[in-house]
Amino acid sequence: MVAENGTEKTNQEETNNVLKSTQTVIHKALEKLGYPEEVYELLKEPLRMMTVKIPIRMDDGSIKIFTGHRAQHNDAVGPTKGGIRFHPGVTETEVKALSIWMSLKCGIVDLPYGGGKGGIVCDPRDMSFRELERLSRGYVRAISQIVGPTKDIPAPDVFTNSQIMAWMMDEYSRIDEFNSPGFITGKPLVLGGSHGRDSATAKGVTICIREAAKKKGIQIEGARVVVQGFGNAGSYLSKFMHDAGAKVVGISDAYGALYDPNGLDIDYLLDRRDSFGTVTKLFNNTISNKELLELECDILVPAAIENQITKDNAHDIRAKIVVEAANGPTTLEATEILTDRGILLVPDVLASAGGVTVSYFEWVQNNQGYYWSEEEVEEKLEKIMVKSFNSIYDTAQTRRVDMRLAAYMVGVRKMAEASRFRGWI
Ligand code: GLU
């Protein structure tokens, strides 16, 4: 099983800050665009939030009650869309913030969706295959009224994968009494999944790295790359950078980090990695995640969890470009410090939008019942990511704002306009 994103845990205070920072940047972006305050009032929280209790019979015969959430941020543009994470650190606030980021991502890559997000408080690392199946099906039954191919379309996220999507699709199809592949994306190919979905987030990040490197005059060939997190995004990305001739000098998982100034043997590490992206436990001479982030390199890619680059370590980052493959790895204070230091920061809502872009392709293919080749998917993703990167880069230059604010400005615009045309504000 391959999990969609990175690992580790975040605490309540950190997630509250994550939501607050998102709201702060949305407010700034709307102000810059000249929208009145009520637009902010509409967009600062999800339109809908559902919390459910899911009773599951465990393998030992006991019953355990799990808590799940689903947030639907804004559906003015179209149905909401976004992943489901299985993680012990999931909170209502985190799911809310993540749904807002999904809206921004969809706005940035110009998809006909708003943002949604789901999460179940659980630790899949301690659960059996069958327990996970029962939990996945139970969650779909609990939220079935508010989701659907034209309402809200889930996908993988932290610690969920194509097998979990398959169970969820099957459960929804039974409830709907129709085969409904368009209910969820990130499915296995044989159930209507799309070519290129598994590696889509990393492909999008790779395109952003290439475009950012051009702006900074850095050659990818021989560039030193550090990747924090070896989940879906981090592992594929390390492979793509390695294959493009870059030197991946550092990688990490939830338990530690590996460093080799001559470049790590990425193929070996991929081979030894477990389904949750863990690999460093096999080595003795590891370094800490903190040391990893402060390594001298050309490109640093935080691909794990929130709040990794903060005001405490932003001054010690020695990369020329930081590309956020994870959701929310850099705080607002740190964004300012990095930007002031001349480091080009490519924000999460742009860099990680490749995943939802190919999810959209998957949904389109499901709706039309006609499937595309891998080349077609790649070509379409490439076009969208290059265009989105450049429109945000240009906005940052012309409006003299950092890349994060520029991305939010591009991301909220369509949502705000659609809400206005619908007569909501
Ligand atoms: N979970 C991914 C994200 O955060 C993908 C969402 C999707 O494909 O709908 O962007």
XYZ file of C-alpha atoms and ligand atoms in Angstrom:
435
model
C 0.000 0.000 0.000
C 1.339 3.414 -0.896
C 0.156 6.360 1.179
C -0.633 9.594 -0.651
C 1.446 12.046 1.387
C 3.959 12.267 4.239
C 3.727 11.065 7.809
C 3.926 12.287 11.428
C 1.621 14.090 13.772
C 0.603 17.676 14.361
C -0.830 19.144 17.551
C -4.008 21.130 18.166
C -2.292 24.468 18.631
C -0.372 24.079 15.390
C -3.513 23.229 13.406
C -5.348 26.236 14.872
C -2.477 28.375 13.670
C -2.627 26.743 10.256
C -6.299 27.738 9.866
C -5.635 31.253 11.163
C -2.707 31.776 8.786
C -4.791 30.575 5.841
C -7.533 33.025 6.778
C -4.974 35.830 7.121
C -3.630 35.267 3.610
C -7.139 34.914 2.114
C -8.056 38.230 3.739
C -4.940 39.902 2.314
C -5.535 38.411 -1.139
C -9.159 39.598 -1.251
C -8.093 43.047 -0.073
C -5.450 43.266 -2.816
C -8.072 42.232 -5.360
C -10.471 44.880 -4.037
C -13.260 42.591 -2.789
C -15.517 43.762 0.048
C -15.362 42.244 3.547
C -18.414 39.964 3.065
C -16.493 37.934 0.502
C -13.964 37.177 3.217
C -16.770 36.336 5.665
C -18.071 33.792 3.150
C -14.700 32.229 2.333
C -12.985 32.149 5.723
C -14.712 28.905 6.825
C -16.211 25.929 4.948
C -19.872 26.203 3.932
C -20.534 22.737 5.378
C -18.859 20.523 7.921
C -20.026 17.052 8.878
C -18.690 15.062 11.830
C -19.669 11.415 12.154
C -19.167 8.538 14.564
C -18.287 5.242 12.901
C -18.692 2.064 14.972
C -16.371 -0.677 13.686
C -16.030 -4.275 14.779
C -12.334 -4.937 15.306
C -10.689 -8.280 14.543
C -10.644 -9.236 18.249
C -14.449 -8.902 18.412
C -14.516 -5.582 20.272
C -16.334 -2.507 18.914
C -14.415 0.706 18.463
C -16.075 4.052 17.693
C -14.075 6.191 15.261
C -14.619 9.893 14.527
C -14.633 11.166 10.951
C -15.030 14.596 9.379
C -15.830 15.974 5.941
C -15.546 19.681 5.155
C -16.947 21.320 2.017
C -15.430 24.731 1.686
C -17.197 26.362 -1.251
C -19.236 24.870 -4.092
C -19.956 28.026 -6.089
C -17.643 26.941 -8.930
C -18.690 23.272 -8.939
C -18.743 20.166 -6.745
C -16.218 20.107 -3.934
C -13.129 17.934 -4.276
C -10.379 16.752 -1.983
C -8.738 13.855 -0.213
C -9.463 11.828 2.899
C -6.700 11.307 5.443
C -6.437 8.528 8.004
C -4.290 9.835 10.841
C -4.316 9.989 14.656
C -3.678 13.755 14.496
C -6.784 14.581 12.396
C -8.883 17.391 13.905
C -11.936 19.329 12.757
C -9.839 22.492 12.439
C -7.220 20.762 10.334
C -9.843 19.353 7.967
C -11.387 22.829 7.647
C -8.046 24.417 6.741
C -7.267 21.627 4.296
C -10.623 22.104 2.545
C -9.824 25.797 2.050
C -6.462 24.870 0.528
C -8.242 22.525 -1.858
C -10.430 25.424 -3.027
C -7.308 27.475 -3.650
C -5.580 24.636 -5.527
C -8.623 24.106 -7.742
C -8.749 27.861 -8.417
C -5.042 28.009 -9.262
C -5.125 25.165 -11.794
C -8.543 26.337 -12.966
C -10.624 23.203 -12.338
C -14.448 23.320 -12.226
C -14.428 22.448 -8.498
C -14.459 23.945 -5.043
C -12.461 22.456 -2.187
C -13.384 19.667 0.207
C -11.457 17.478 2.638
C -12.086 14.534 4.904
C -10.337 12.782 7.718
C -10.727 9.933 10.177
C -8.996 9.946 13.539
C -7.229 6.578 13.477
C -3.805 5.035 13.103
C -3.856 2.793 10.023
C -0.380 1.522 10.954
C -1.989 -0.367 13.871
C -4.988 -1.699 11.936
C -5.427 -4.871 9.895
C -6.423 -4.914 6.223
C -9.989 -5.989 7.087
C -10.364 -3.402 9.850
C -9.301 -0.729 7.360
C -11.856 -2.009 4.882
C -14.661 -1.860 7.459
C -13.619 1.650 8.494
C -13.467 2.878 4.879
C -16.923 1.487 4.121
C -18.335 2.782 7.431
C -17.110 6.299 6.686
C -18.750 6.311 3.249
C -22.070 5.089 4.727
C -21.890 7.823 7.363
C -21.281 10.700 4.922
C -23.131 9.281 1.884
C -25.824 11.969 1.885
C -23.434 14.844 1.317
C -21.011 13.253 -1.183
C -21.405 12.035 -4.781
C -20.005 12.483 -8.300
C -21.763 15.841 -8.722
C -21.631 16.958 -5.067
C -18.306 16.217 -3.429
C -15.644 13.884 -4.820
C -13.090 12.415 -2.371
C -9.556 11.168 -3.155
C -6.470 9.844 -1.338
C -4.479 11.896 1.154
C -2.158 11.085 4.084
C -2.147 7.294 4.741
C -4.929 6.462 2.285
C -4.379 4.804 -1.081
C -5.991 3.257 -4.141
C -7.192 0.168 -2.225
C -9.062 2.372 0.240
C -10.516 4.360 -2.686
C -11.667 1.069 -4.247
C -13.545 -0.015 -1.086
C -15.106 3.429 -0.792
C -16.182 3.420 -4.443
C -17.692 -0.034 -4.034
C -19.613 0.998 -0.904
C -20.943 4.146 -2.554
C -21.967 2.189 -5.688
C -23.986 -0.204 -3.494
C -25.766 2.671 -1.746
C -26.372 4.457 -5.061
C -27.385 1.185 -6.775
C -25.211 2.257 -9.723
C -21.611 1.645 -10.636
C -20.269 5.072 -9.692
C -16.563 5.362 -10.522
C -16.900 9.179 -10.621
C -17.681 9.207 -6.879
C -14.010 9.099 -5.926
C -10.593 9.503 -7.596
C -7.236 7.840 -7.030
C -8.776 4.426 -7.788
C -6.851 1.437 -9.150
C -6.628 1.476 -12.968
C -8.971 -1.512 -13.351
C -11.733 0.347 -11.492
C -11.571 3.492 -13.608
C -8.422 5.050 -12.188
C -6.307 7.272 -14.406
C -2.827 6.679 -15.707
C -0.423 8.963 -13.916
C -2.598 9.615 -10.827
C -0.229 7.896 -8.394
C 2.733 10.038 -9.364
C 0.737 13.184 -10.240
C 1.548 15.249 -7.150
C 5.277 14.571 -7.591
C 5.063 15.286 -11.352
C 3.468 18.658 -10.602
C 6.164 19.424 -8.026
C 8.862 18.422 -10.528
C 7.434 20.829 -13.115
C 7.381 23.640 -10.520
C 11.006 22.868 -9.570
C 12.047 23.014 -13.216
C 10.256 26.339 -13.796
C 11.583 27.847 -10.549
C 15.124 26.672 -11.393
C 14.880 28.440 -14.765
C 13.980 31.691 -12.998
C 16.944 31.277 -10.647
C 19.379 30.179 -13.367
C 19.935 26.759 -11.743
C 20.634 23.647 -13.843
C 18.657 20.583 -12.716
C 21.509 18.351 -13.855
C 23.821 18.141 -10.832
C 21.598 20.298 -8.582
C 21.602 19.249 -4.904
C 18.097 18.351 -3.745
C 16.827 17.652 -0.217
C 13.411 16.018 0.215
C 11.675 15.864 3.603
C 9.176 12.976 3.668
C 9.223 9.711 1.734
C 5.475 9.186 1.287
C 3.735 9.292 -2.081
C 4.943 12.778 -3.048
C 8.441 12.571 -1.535
C 9.344 9.143 -2.903
C 8.178 9.723 -6.486
C 9.742 13.164 -6.443
C 13.138 11.822 -5.298
C 12.977 9.341 -8.158
C 12.037 11.988 -10.766
C 14.807 14.343 -9.601
C 17.339 11.509 -9.500
C 16.345 10.413 -13.027
C 16.635 14.028 -14.252
C 20.302 14.038 -13.184
C 19.914 15.949 -9.909
C 21.753 14.767 -6.795
C 19.288 13.873 -4.051
C 21.581 14.426 -1.057
C 19.005 14.115 1.729
C 15.690 12.366 2.389
C 13.703 11.683 5.550
C 10.723 9.893 7.073
C 8.925 10.255 10.404
C 11.819 8.583 12.248
C 14.930 10.321 10.914
C 16.857 11.473 7.862
C 19.635 10.242 5.583
C 22.364 12.403 4.107
C 25.044 11.749 1.523
C 26.807 14.743 -0.100
C 27.527 12.575 -3.163
C 23.854 11.715 -3.664
C 21.791 8.897 -2.134
C 20.999 5.656 -3.938
C 17.332 6.476 -4.482
C 16.431 3.239 -6.290
C 17.752 1.214 -3.345
C 15.837 3.351 -0.836
C 12.606 3.045 -2.851
C 13.051 -0.677 -2.892
C 13.487 -0.860 0.897
C 10.755 1.651 1.813
C 7.618 0.235 3.480
C 4.041 1.109 2.506
C 3.948 4.059 4.937
C 7.104 5.589 3.498
C 9.422 4.407 6.276
C 13.016 3.581 5.361
C 15.469 5.339 7.713
C 14.944 2.757 10.499
C 17.162 0.432 8.451
C 20.185 2.707 8.913
C 22.341 3.645 11.915
C 24.009 6.850 10.740
C 20.893 9.011 10.430
C 20.595 12.753 11.006
C 17.600 14.577 12.497
C 14.812 16.180 10.486
C 15.996 19.566 11.776
C 19.517 18.944 10.437
C 18.054 17.779 7.137
C 16.119 21.015 6.604
C 19.248 23.067 7.265
C 21.493 21.215 4.806
C 23.228 23.280 2.155
C 21.464 22.534 -1.153
C 19.946 24.127 -4.250
C 16.397 22.841 -3.869
C 14.595 21.953 -0.641
C 11.276 20.132 -0.862
C 9.258 19.753 2.347
C 6.992 16.817 1.411
C 5.807 15.663 4.838
C 3.578 17.660 7.171
C 2.631 21.134 8.384
C 4.791 23.688 10.227
C 8.283 22.468 9.378
C 9.878 25.785 8.402
C 9.101 28.357 11.076
C 10.591 31.627 12.310
C 12.949 29.487 14.435
C 14.738 27.809 11.517
C 13.917 29.999 8.470
C 17.179 31.901 8.918
C 19.110 28.627 8.815
C 17.631 27.295 5.556
C 20.465 27.107 3.025
C 18.502 26.325 -0.152
C 18.039 28.636 -3.134
C 14.556 27.362 -3.892
C 11.964 25.880 -1.511
C 9.123 23.995 -3.176
C 6.286 22.919 -0.859
C 5.046 19.461 -1.811
C 3.309 19.026 1.564
C 0.314 21.049 2.678
C 1.341 23.960 4.923
C 5.001 23.139 5.705
C 6.070 26.803 6.005
C 4.536 29.322 8.416
C 3.709 32.880 7.350
C 6.573 34.387 9.357
C 8.948 31.916 7.732
C 7.534 32.723 4.266
C 8.433 36.359 4.869
C 11.925 35.534 6.135
C 12.690 33.244 3.181
C 11.334 35.765 0.654
C 13.377 38.587 2.234
C 16.468 36.382 2.030
C 15.924 36.019 -1.732
C 14.905 32.368 -1.536
C 12.243 31.529 -4.117
C 9.367 29.801 -2.307
C 6.867 27.902 -4.442
C 3.780 27.568 -2.202
C 1.884 24.347 -1.498
C -1.362 25.424 -3.148
C 0.521 25.668 -6.442
C 3.279 23.053 -6.082
C 1.034 20.213 -4.899
C -1.865 20.904 -7.269
C -0.770 18.163 -9.703
C -2.604 15.528 -7.650
C -6.012 17.134 -7.858
C -5.397 18.036 -11.505
C -4.997 14.386 -12.491
C -7.907 13.539 -10.166
C -9.955 15.885 -12.314
C -8.732 14.044 -15.426
C -9.785 10.782 -13.783
C -13.280 12.135 -13.059
C -13.616 13.460 -16.628
C -12.598 10.032 -17.994
C -15.133 8.330 -15.680
C -17.889 10.693 -16.806
C -17.195 10.163 -20.497
C -16.331 6.472 -20.190
C -13.321 6.973 -22.449
C -9.801 6.547 -21.130
C -6.614 8.435 -21.970
C -3.059 7.212 -22.435
C -0.307 8.054 -19.981
C 1.197 10.462 -22.551
C -2.088 12.349 -22.875
C -2.347 12.745 -19.107
C 1.257 13.921 -18.821
C 0.950 16.400 -21.646
C -2.217 17.943 -20.191
C -0.740 18.106 -16.681
C 2.447 19.723 -17.998
C 0.489 22.481 -19.775
C -1.648 23.282 -16.742
C 1.243 23.341 -14.257
C 3.508 25.514 -16.436
C 0.711 27.995 -17.055
C -0.256 28.124 -13.369
C 3.351 28.533 -12.204
C 3.955 31.400 -14.592
C 0.723 33.196 -13.857
C 1.559 33.153 -10.133
C 5.189 34.125 -10.704
C 4.082 37.049 -12.873
C 1.445 38.128 -10.350
C 4.120 38.087 -7.617
C 6.409 40.250 -9.768
C 3.863 42.760 -10.997
C 1.965 43.132 -7.708
C 5.204 43.003 -5.653
C 3.946 40.293 -3.318
C 5.429 36.969 -2.238
C 4.570 33.813 -4.165
C 2.154 32.618 -1.472
C 0.058 35.772 -1.546
C 0.177 35.743 -5.352
C -1.054 32.132 -5.371
C -3.919 32.987 -3.014
C -4.851 35.959 -5.215
C -5.065 33.701 -8.257
C -6.772 30.952 -6.225
C -9.632 32.927 -4.644
C -10.621 34.966 -7.640
C -12.784 32.426 -9.451
C -14.529 31.362 -6.245
C -15.312 34.938 -5.319
C -16.603 35.691 -8.825
C -18.734 32.541 -8.959
C -20.226 33.308 -5.533
C -21.070 36.792 -6.763
C -22.720 35.607 -9.994
C -24.800 33.140 -7.995
C -26.036 36.062 -5.928
C -24.571 34.777 -2.651
C -22.717 38.003 -1.937
N -5.124 14.867 -1.334
C -4.610 15.525 -2.491
C -4.378 16.997 -2.217
O -4.228 17.405 -1.081
C -5.424 15.245 -3.736
C -6.854 15.655 -3.723
C -7.635 15.145 -4.925
O -7.045 14.490 -5.758
O -8.835 15.412 -4.989
O -4.256 17.780 -3.115
